[in-house]
Short mmCIF file of C-alpha atoms in Angstrom, two decimals:
data_model
loop_
_atom_site.label_atom_id
_atom_site.label_comp_id
_atom_site.label_asym_id
_atom_site.label_seq_id
_atom_site.Cartn_x
_atom_site.Cartn_y
_atom_site.Cartn_z
CA UNK A 1 -77.16 79.99 -12.77
CA UNK A 2 -74.99 81.12 -15.70
CA UNK A 3 -71.89 79.16 -16.57
CA UNK A 4 -68.68 80.90 -15.29
CA UNK A 5 -65.03 80.47 -16.45
CA UNK A 6 -62.59 80.80 -13.47
CA UNK A 7 -59.20 81.66 -14.42
CA UNK A 8 -56.46 80.53 -11.94
CA UNK A 9 -53.16 82.03 -12.21
CA UNK A 10 -50.25 79.30 -12.67
CA UNK A 11 -47.77 79.08 -10.05
CA UNK A 12 -44.46 80.69 -11.01
CA UNK A 13 -41.48 78.72 -12.19
CA UNK A 14 -39.61 79.90 -9.15
CA UNK A 15 -42.35 78.55 -6.76
CA UNK A 16 -42.43 75.21 -8.33
CA UNK A 17 -38.61 74.93 -8.18
CA UNK A 18 -38.74 75.84 -4.51
CA UNK A 19 -41.36 73.37 -3.64
CA UNK A 20 -39.41 70.58 -5.38
CA UNK A 21 -36.15 71.56 -3.55
CA UNK A 22 -38.02 71.64 -0.25
CA UNK A 23 -39.48 68.12 -0.75
CA UNK A 24 -36.14 66.77 -1.74
CA UNK A 25 -34.65 68.36 1.24
CA UNK A 26 -37.27 66.86 3.56
CA UNK A 27 -36.82 63.45 2.02
CA UNK A 28 -32.99 63.67 2.30
CA UNK A 29 -33.31 64.93 5.93
CA UNK A 30 -35.56 61.92 6.78
CA UNK A 31 -33.24 59.45 5.02
CA UNK A 32 -30.29 60.77 6.83
CA UNK A 33 -32.09 60.30 10.16
CA UNK A 34 -32.94 56.69 9.17
CA UNK A 35 -29.35 56.04 8.06
CA UNK A 36 -27.95 57.39 11.31
CA UNK A 37 -30.47 55.30 13.34
CA UNK A 38 -29.47 52.19 11.39
CA UNK A 39 -25.81 53.00 11.76
CA UNK A 40 -26.35 53.54 15.57
CA UNK A 41 -28.28 50.20 15.75
CA UNK A 42 -25.38 48.43 13.92
CA UNK A 43 -22.88 49.88 16.35
CA UNK A 44 -24.87 48.71 19.30
CA UNK A 45 -25.26 45.41 17.89
CA UNK A 46 -21.49 45.01 17.28
CA UNK A 47 -20.65 46.38 20.82
CA UNK A 48 -22.92 43.82 22.43
CA UNK A 49 -21.76 40.85 20.31
CA UNK A 50 -18.12 41.78 20.77
CA UNK A 51 -18.62 42.04 24.54
CA UNK A 52 -20.20 38.54 24.56
CA UNK A 53 -17.32 37.27 22.43
CA UNK A 54 -14.87 38.76 24.96
CA UNK A 55 -16.73 36.70 27.66
CA UNK A 56 -16.35 33.46 25.57
CA UNK A 57 -12.56 34.11 25.40
CA UNK A 58 -12.46 34.43 29.12
CA UNK A 59 -14.21 31.15 29.48
CA UNK A 60 -11.80 29.50 27.23
CA UNK A 61 -8.69 30.97 28.95
CA UNK A 62 -10.05 29.94 32.25
CA UNK A 63 -10.45 26.41 31.02
CA UNK A 64 -14.18 26.34 31.53
CA UNK A 65 -14.63 25.29 27.96
CA UNK A 66 -12.23 24.26 25.23
CA UNK A 67 -14.09 26.14 22.47
CA UNK A 68 -17.44 27.38 21.31
CA UNK A 69 -19.57 28.45 18.44
CA UNK A 70 -22.64 30.57 18.23
CA UNK A 71 -25.18 31.93 15.87
CA UNK A 72 -27.61 34.90 15.96
CA UNK A 73 -30.47 35.04 13.39
CA UNK A 74 -32.88 38.01 13.18
CA UNK A 75 -35.78 38.74 10.78
CA UNK A 76 -34.64 36.29 8.10
CA UNK A 77 -30.81 37.04 8.25
CA UNK A 78 -27.98 35.37 10.02
CA UNK A 79 -26.37 38.36 11.95
CA UNK A 80 -23.46 36.49 13.34
CA UNK A 81 -21.89 33.12 12.96
CA UNK A 82 -18.48 32.60 14.77
CA UNK A 83 -16.37 30.02 16.38
CA UNK A 84 -13.71 30.24 19.17
CA UNK A 85 -11.06 28.12 20.62
CA UNK A 86 -10.43 24.29 20.08
CA UNK A 87 -12.75 21.47 19.11
CA UNK A 88 -10.14 19.16 20.53
CA UNK A 89 -7.38 20.44 22.94
CA UNK A 90 -4.99 17.49 22.53
CA UNK A 91 -4.55 18.06 18.79
CA UNK A 92 -5.29 21.93 18.84
CA UNK A 93 -7.88 21.18 16.22
CA UNK A 94 -9.74 24.61 15.98
CA UNK A 95 -13.39 24.90 16.51
CA UNK A 96 -15.41 25.61 13.25
CA UNK A 97 -18.88 26.92 12.66
CA UNK A 98 -19.77 23.58 11.06
CA UNK A 99 -18.20 21.52 13.88
CA UNK A 100 -20.46 18.69 15.12
CA UNK A 101 -21.84 18.95 18.62
CA UNK A 102 -23.75 16.50 20.81
CA UNK A 103 -27.16 18.15 21.18
CA UNK A 104 -28.30 16.15 24.22
CA UNK A 105 -31.72 17.43 25.15
CA UNK A 106 -31.87 19.87 22.24
CA UNK A 107 -32.96 16.57 20.55
CA UNK A 108 -36.25 16.79 22.42
CA UNK A 109 -38.11 19.42 20.19
CA UNK A 110 -37.35 17.34 17.04
CA UNK A 111 -38.65 14.08 18.77
CA UNK A 112 -41.66 16.00 20.21
CA UNK A 113 -42.64 17.12 16.55
CA UNK A 114 -42.23 13.34 15.44
CA UNK A 115 -45.06 12.49 17.87
CA UNK A 116 -47.18 15.52 16.99
CA UNK A 117 -46.89 14.52 13.20
CA UNK A 118 -48.67 11.28 14.09
CA UNK A 119 -51.56 13.24 15.60
CA UNK A 120 -51.48 15.46 12.43
CA UNK A 121 -51.89 12.19 10.41
CA UNK A 122 -54.94 11.33 12.45
CA UNK A 123 -53.32 8.24 14.03
CA UNK A 124 -53.27 9.45 17.59
CA UNK A 125 -54.53 12.19 19.91
CA UNK A 126 -52.53 13.95 22.62
CA UNK A 127 -55.30 13.09 25.15
CA UNK A 128 -55.02 9.27 24.40
CA UNK A 129 -54.05 7.04 27.22
CA UNK A 130 -50.38 5.87 26.97
CA UNK A 131 -51.27 2.26 27.75
CA UNK A 132 -53.36 2.24 24.56
CA UNK A 133 -50.00 1.99 22.68
CA UNK A 134 -47.68 0.74 25.44
CA UNK A 135 -49.60 -1.74 27.75
CA UNK A 136 -46.78 -1.99 30.13
CA UNK A 137 -47.89 1.42 31.47
CA UNK A 138 -51.23 0.35 32.51
CA UNK A 139 -52.13 0.64 36.31
CA UNK A 140 -49.25 2.96 37.34
CA UNK A 141 -48.29 3.32 40.98
CA UNK A 142 -47.51 6.57 42.68
CA UNK A 143 -45.05 7.01 45.59
CA UNK A 144 -46.90 8.48 48.42
CA UNK A 145 -44.18 8.09 51.13
CA UNK A 146 -40.48 7.20 51.11
CA UNK A 147 -38.00 6.35 53.85
CA UNK A 148 -34.71 4.30 54.33
CA UNK A 149 -33.84 1.30 56.30
CA UNK A 150 -30.19 0.61 56.79
CA UNK A 151 -29.51 2.83 53.67
CA UNK A 152 -32.05 0.95 51.63
CA UNK A 153 -34.95 2.96 50.18
CA UNK A 154 -38.40 2.01 51.21
CA UNK A 155 -41.25 3.32 48.98
CA UNK A 156 -44.84 3.33 49.80
CA UNK A 157 -46.98 3.45 46.77
CA UNK A 158 -50.77 3.49 45.79
CA UNK A 159 -52.64 3.18 42.58
CA UNK A 160 -52.62 6.29 40.44
CA UNK A 161 -55.93 8.10 40.35
CA UNK A 162 -55.45 9.14 36.62
CA UNK A 163 -53.89 7.40 33.62
CA UNK A 164 -50.73 8.74 31.89
CA UNK A 165 -51.86 10.35 28.63
CA UNK A 166 -49.63 11.21 25.62
CA UNK A 167 -49.76 14.94 26.39
CA UNK A 168 -47.98 14.23 29.68
CA UNK A 169 -44.88 12.87 27.68
CA UNK A 170 -44.32 16.15 25.89
CA UNK A 171 -44.84 18.42 28.80
CA UNK A 172 -42.95 16.35 31.45
CA UNK A 173 -45.93 15.76 33.62
CA UNK A 174 -46.15 11.93 33.54
CA UNK A 175 -44.40 11.69 36.94
CA UNK A 176 -41.56 9.39 35.78
CA UNK A 177 -38.60 9.02 38.11
CA UNK A 178 -35.74 11.05 36.83
CA UNK A 179 -32.07 11.77 37.35
CA UNK A 180 -32.84 15.54 36.77
CA UNK A 181 -35.61 16.11 39.35
CA UNK A 182 -37.65 14.75 42.22
CA UNK A 183 -36.38 12.46 45.04
CA UNK A 184 -35.90 9.20 43.08
CA UNK A 185 -32.81 9.92 40.94
CA UNK A 186 -31.06 6.94 42.37
CA UNK A 187 -33.62 4.60 41.40
CA UNK A 188 -33.58 5.92 37.89
CA UNK A 189 -29.74 5.57 37.65
CA UNK A 190 -29.80 2.03 39.14
CA UNK A 191 -32.34 0.91 36.51
CA UNK A 192 -30.16 2.05 33.67
CA UNK A 193 -26.44 1.21 34.44
CA UNK A 194 -25.71 1.45 30.74
CA UNK A 195 -28.52 3.02 28.90
CA UNK A 196 -26.75 2.99 25.60
CA UNK A 197 -26.64 -0.80 25.58
CA UNK A 198 -30.31 -1.29 24.82
CA UNK A 199 -33.11 -0.03 22.57
CA UNK A 200 -36.14 2.06 23.22
CA UNK A 201 -38.35 -0.94 23.80
CA UNK A 202 -36.09 -2.04 26.65
CA UNK A 203 -35.87 1.60 27.99
CA UNK A 204 -39.73 1.89 28.07
CA UNK A 205 -40.41 -1.60 29.56
CA UNK A 206 -37.94 -0.90 32.41
CA UNK A 207 -39.38 2.49 33.17
CA UNK A 208 -42.92 1.06 33.31
CA UNK A 209 -41.77 -1.16 36.13
CA UNK A 210 -40.92 2.00 38.32
CA UNK A 211 -43.35 3.90 40.46
CA UNK A 212 -44.31 7.57 39.48
CA UNK A 213 -43.02 10.49 41.56
CA UNK A 214 -46.36 12.18 41.41
CA UNK A 215 -49.90 11.78 39.99
CA UNK A 216 -49.89 12.12 36.23
CA UNK A 217 -50.65 15.72 35.22
CA UNK A 218 -50.25 17.02 38.69
CA UNK A 219 -46.73 18.03 38.79
CA UNK A 220 -43.62 18.78 36.59
CA UNK A 221 -40.44 16.75 36.74
CA UNK A 222 -37.90 17.06 33.84
CA UNK A 223 -37.14 13.49 32.87
CA UNK A 224 -37.11 10.59 30.37
CA UNK A 225 -40.54 10.78 28.91
CA UNK A 226 -39.52 11.91 25.43
CA UNK A 227 -37.90 8.38 25.01
CA UNK A 228 -41.19 6.90 25.81
CA UNK A 229 -42.69 9.26 23.29
CA UNK A 230 -40.12 7.99 20.81
CA UNK A 231 -41.23 4.44 21.43
CA UNK A 232 -44.98 5.31 20.77
CA UNK A 233 -43.70 6.71 17.50
CA UNK A 234 -42.30 3.33 16.67
CA UNK A 235 -45.49 1.26 17.64
CA UNK A 236 -47.90 3.68 15.84
CA UNK A 237 -45.90 4.38 12.69
CA UNK A 238 -44.49 0.73 12.36
CA UNK A 239 -41.03 2.36 11.76
CA UNK A 240 -37.90 2.63 13.87
CA UNK A 241 -37.98 5.82 15.44
CA UNK A 242 -34.68 7.08 13.82
CA UNK A 243 -36.23 6.20 10.30
CA UNK A 244 -39.48 8.15 10.99
CA UNK A 245 -37.32 11.19 12.08
CA UNK A 246 -35.24 10.96 8.94
CA UNK A 247 -38.00 10.64 6.59
CA UNK A 248 -40.47 13.01 8.04
CA UNK A 249 -38.24 15.84 9.53
CA UNK A 250 -34.47 15.68 8.73
CA UNK A 251 -34.70 14.83 5.00
CA UNK A 252 -37.52 17.36 4.09
CA UNK A 253 -35.44 20.04 5.99
CA UNK A 254 -32.19 19.01 4.29
CA UNK A 255 -30.48 18.52 7.70
CA UNK A 256 -27.82 16.25 6.34
CA UNK A 257 -25.41 16.86 9.23
CA UNK A 258 -27.87 16.02 11.95
CA UNK A 259 -27.53 12.32 12.93
CA UNK A 260 -27.90 9.89 15.88
CA UNK A 261 -24.66 8.21 15.27
CA UNK A 262 -21.51 8.92 13.13
CA UNK A 263 -19.24 7.28 10.74
CA UNK A 264 -15.36 7.51 10.93
CA UNK A 265 -15.33 10.16 8.20
CA UNK A 266 -17.34 12.53 10.58
CA UNK A 267 -14.52 12.39 13.24
CA UNK A 268 -12.77 15.35 11.68
CA UNK A 269 -15.64 17.64 12.48
CA UNK A 270 -16.69 16.07 15.92
CA UNK A 271 -16.09 18.13 19.00
CA UNK A 272 -14.45 16.57 22.06
CA UNK A 273 -16.79 16.42 25.10
CA UNK A 274 -15.03 17.50 28.33
CA UNK A 275 -15.69 17.63 32.05
CA UNK A 276 -14.26 20.01 34.52
CA UNK A 277 -11.09 18.69 36.15
CA UNK A 278 -10.31 20.80 39.20
CA UNK A 279 -9.56 24.50 39.09
CA UNK A 280 -8.48 25.49 35.53
CA UNK A 281 -8.63 22.11 33.98
CA UNK A 282 -10.63 19.89 31.64
CA UNK A 283 -10.65 16.07 31.03
CA UNK A 284 -12.05 14.14 28.26
CA UNK A 285 -15.47 12.37 28.57
CA UNK A 286 -15.79 11.48 24.95
CA UNK A 287 -13.06 12.15 22.41
CA UNK A 288 -13.85 13.99 19.12
CA UNK A 289 -12.07 11.11 17.34
CA UNK A 290 -12.90 7.66 15.70
CA UNK A 291 -12.78 6.36 19.29
CA UNK A 292 -15.95 8.41 20.29
CA UNK A 293 -18.80 6.27 21.37
CA UNK A 294 -20.81 7.95 18.67
CA UNK A 295 -18.72 6.13 16.12
CA UNK A 296 -17.18 3.12 17.82
CA UNK A 297 -19.77 2.42 20.47
CA UNK A 298 -23.04 0.32 20.15
CA UNK A 299 -25.56 1.93 17.78
CA UNK A 300 -28.70 0.66 19.54
CA UNK A 301 -30.18 3.34 21.54
CA UNK A 302 -31.69 6.04 19.31
CA UNK A 303 -32.68 8.48 22.04
CA UNK A 304 -35.34 11.09 21.35
CA UNK A 305 -34.48 12.62 24.75
CA UNK A 306 -30.84 13.34 23.80
CA UNK A 307 -29.29 11.29 21.03
CA UNK A 308 -28.82 13.68 18.14
CA UNK A 309 -25.48 15.26 16.85
CA UNK A 310 -25.76 18.52 14.84
CA UNK A 311 -24.20 21.77 13.60
CA UNK A 312 -25.22 25.31 14.27
CA UNK A 313 -26.78 25.93 10.84
CA UNK A 314 -28.40 22.59 10.69
CA UNK A 315 -30.24 23.24 14.03
CA UNK A 316 -31.01 26.76 12.90
CA UNK A 317 -32.90 25.11 9.86
CA UNK A 318 -35.20 23.36 12.35
CA UNK A 319 -35.72 26.47 14.42
CA UNK A 320 -36.48 28.66 11.43
CA UNK A 321 -39.13 26.15 10.30
CA UNK A 322 -40.68 26.44 13.79
CA UNK A 323 -40.59 30.20 13.56
CA UNK A 324 -42.22 30.07 9.98
CA UNK A 325 -45.26 28.06 11.15
CA UNK A 326 -43.90 24.69 9.70
CA UNK A 327 -42.67 26.00 6.33
CA UNK A 328 -39.38 25.40 4.85
CA UNK A 329 -38.44 26.68 1.40
CA UNK A 330 -42.13 26.66 0.28
CA UNK A 331 -42.73 23.20 1.69
CA UNK A 332 -45.06 22.55 4.60
CA UNK A 333 -43.21 20.16 7.03
CA UNK A 334 -45.96 20.43 9.63
CA UNK A 335 -49.20 22.13 9.80
CA UNK A 336 -49.39 25.66 11.29
CA UNK A 337 -51.86 24.37 13.87
CA UNK A 338 -49.17 21.58 14.86
CA UNK A 339 -46.52 24.09 15.31
CA UNK A 340 -48.86 26.33 17.33
CA UNK A 341 -48.97 23.53 19.97
CA UNK A 342 -45.25 23.80 20.19
CA UNK A 343 -45.32 27.41 20.94
CA UNK A 344 -48.30 27.44 23.32
CA UNK A 345 -48.14 26.64 27.02
CA UNK A 346 -49.65 23.27 27.74
CA UNK A 347 -49.02 23.08 31.47
CA UNK A 348 -51.65 24.18 34.17
CA UNK A 349 -50.91 27.66 35.27
CA UNK A 350 -50.47 26.55 38.86
CA UNK A 351 -47.45 24.52 37.98
CA UNK A 352 -44.00 25.99 37.19
CA UNK A 353 -42.09 24.17 34.49
CA UNK A 354 -38.60 24.78 35.85
CA UNK A 355 -35.87 22.77 37.36
CA UNK A 356 -35.88 24.64 40.71
CA UNK A 357 -38.64 25.98 43.01
CA UNK A 358 -38.80 29.72 42.41
CA UNK A 359 -40.87 30.88 45.21
CA UNK A 360 -44.32 30.71 43.44
CA UNK A 361 -43.24 32.88 40.46
CA UNK A 362 -44.80 30.45 37.99
CA UNK A 363 -42.90 32.33 35.25
CA UNK A 364 -42.27 29.36 32.93
CA UNK A 365 -44.68 26.92 31.33
CA UNK A 366 -43.96 24.14 28.78
CA UNK A 367 -45.28 23.59 25.40
CA UNK A 368 -45.34 20.42 23.42
CA UNK A 369 -41.40 20.58 22.98
CA UNK A 370 -40.16 23.79 24.68
CA UNK A 371 -40.08 25.71 27.92
CA UNK A 372 -42.00 28.97 27.34
CA UNK A 373 -41.80 32.31 29.21
CA UNK A 374 -45.19 32.95 30.75
CA UNK A 375 -44.33 36.27 32.18
CA UNK A 376 -41.31 38.57 31.95
CA UNK A 377 -39.10 38.86 35.09
CA UNK A 378 -35.91 40.62 36.14
CA UNK A 379 -33.89 37.48 35.95
CA UNK A 380 -33.75 37.41 32.01
CA UNK A 381 -34.55 39.72 29.07
CA UNK A 382 -36.48 36.99 27.31
CA UNK A 383 -39.99 38.21 26.33
CA UNK A 384 -43.30 36.58 27.03
CA UNK A 385 -43.73 33.79 24.50
CA UNK A 386 -40.06 33.10 23.95
CA UNK A 387 -39.43 29.32 23.68
CA UNK A 388 -36.07 27.66 24.52
CA UNK A 389 -34.20 24.60 25.87
CA UNK A 390 -30.79 23.33 26.28
CA UNK A 391 -28.60 20.23 26.57
CA UNK A 392 -26.61 18.54 29.39
CA UNK A 393 -23.47 18.58 27.07
CA UNK A 394 -23.55 22.42 27.04
CA UNK A 395 -25.64 23.67 24.08
CA UNK A 396 -28.43 26.08 24.58
CA UNK A 397 -30.87 28.09 22.27
CA UNK A 398 -33.93 30.17 22.16
CA UNK A 399 -36.65 31.39 19.69
CA UNK A 400 -38.39 34.69 20.25
CA UNK A 401 -41.40 34.46 17.73
CA UNK A 402 -42.44 38.03 17.99
CA UNK A 403 -38.98 39.51 17.34
CA UNK A 404 -38.09 36.69 14.84
CA UNK A 405 -34.97 36.13 16.84
CA UNK A 406 -33.01 32.93 17.19
CA UNK A 407 -29.88 32.38 19.27
CA UNK A 408 -27.83 29.19 19.35
CA UNK A 409 -24.84 28.67 21.48
CA UNK A 410 -22.80 25.43 21.39
CA UNK A 411 -19.93 24.12 23.48
CA UNK A 412 -19.13 20.62 24.95
CA UNK A 413 -18.47 20.58 28.69
CA UNK A 414 -20.60 18.57 31.11
CA UNK A 415 -21.50 19.64 33.78
CA UNK A 416 -21.38 23.31 32.83
CA UNK A 417 -22.67 25.36 35.86
CA UNK A 418 -19.33 27.16 35.84
CA UNK A 419 -19.80 28.42 32.30
CA UNK A 420 -20.90 32.14 32.60
CA UNK A 421 -21.51 32.63 28.95
CA UNK A 422 -24.10 29.87 28.95
CA UNK A 423 -26.23 31.76 31.57
CA UNK A 424 -25.84 35.17 29.87
CA UNK A 425 -26.12 34.16 26.25
CA UNK A 426 -29.76 35.00 25.69
CA UNK A 427 -29.59 38.38 27.26
CA UNK A 428 -26.50 39.38 25.21
CA UNK A 429 -28.27 38.29 21.94
CA UNK A 430 -31.43 40.24 22.88
CA UNK A 431 -29.46 43.32 23.67
CA UNK A 432 -27.64 43.04 20.44
CA UNK A 433 -30.93 43.54 18.47
CA UNK A 434 -32.73 45.89 20.74
CA UNK A 435 -33.22 49.37 19.22
CA UNK A 436 -34.38 51.17 22.31
#
């Protein structure tokens, strides 16, 4: 076939200019839509956060809380960090975003990681028997019937069919008696008239003398098991629990404000802990001064269940590390597979990991450290896979790994069932970042 030259007429200058203008116009059109969407999203975010903040003010004005601070983190950025009201009402010392709060049970995820790091080190396994490390827990007894005689509890027990294993400690399935669940709260409180006067060894030995509320692994009662886990950390590591936490978790994360006990110099940032005192009133449980038991009291009981004090941003550092599969500023604090255990349900699906019976919903499980949403329900906007917990002194938080969303809300009132913003906090934060 003969070679042929094909001549193609070049596009006119007019056509080329027209095409360029059309492309620029389309790009500008798309960008304007994106900008408008971003502006609308920002407006929605501010509207929801402002509405939540108005509710905080109502709780303060109604004397349900003295003050509060909260933080919202989304996709690598702190969206909001604000404080309201007083850290101490008597002196009118204002709440600050770096105020020190008693974490109470928000200590538990940190203590749970401490035990998991020992598994990461190859020193223990979550399926190990507890009595391997703490022999006092050998041969546990389980309550099978209880009654009273002239006001005195009478308990019928039998030998447990199964041993307590380490995983039961982190998931609250050991069956230990508890002030927070089950029917043996009085027995627990009578055993520990002043829990702060003794160390973890004493705590564990006393608990080992008590019967179990249910067979290990066959129920869920929120209780004191993380203190027992903390004692295991001491036995296996050969270090005081507080030193292990400091060296393996707090120091590597740079959490310098997070402590079990405080010095006098910390008093200026410490919040006062209050209790409701009739309609529209608060009374002091523990002052935010040098007289606080955290400063002036015995520094003996380093509780993994509820002993830490921290700030919003310090606690965020721990949460972001969990979100980022154990990494912090390029350092691997814990292996990804260890962190995965803290995000994955570890409780049998026929058991609901919740304080109250919810009529068979089975909507919550428990990881090695957190409550986790198994299925989405109408009672909350939390998505499946969201992990969370809270503290008896008021603070609450959640982490949504898929949305890369963290919310932390801190105030200091115990009990706190009257504080509406605590119940609605997660939903307000989730609505603030929703784009649809």
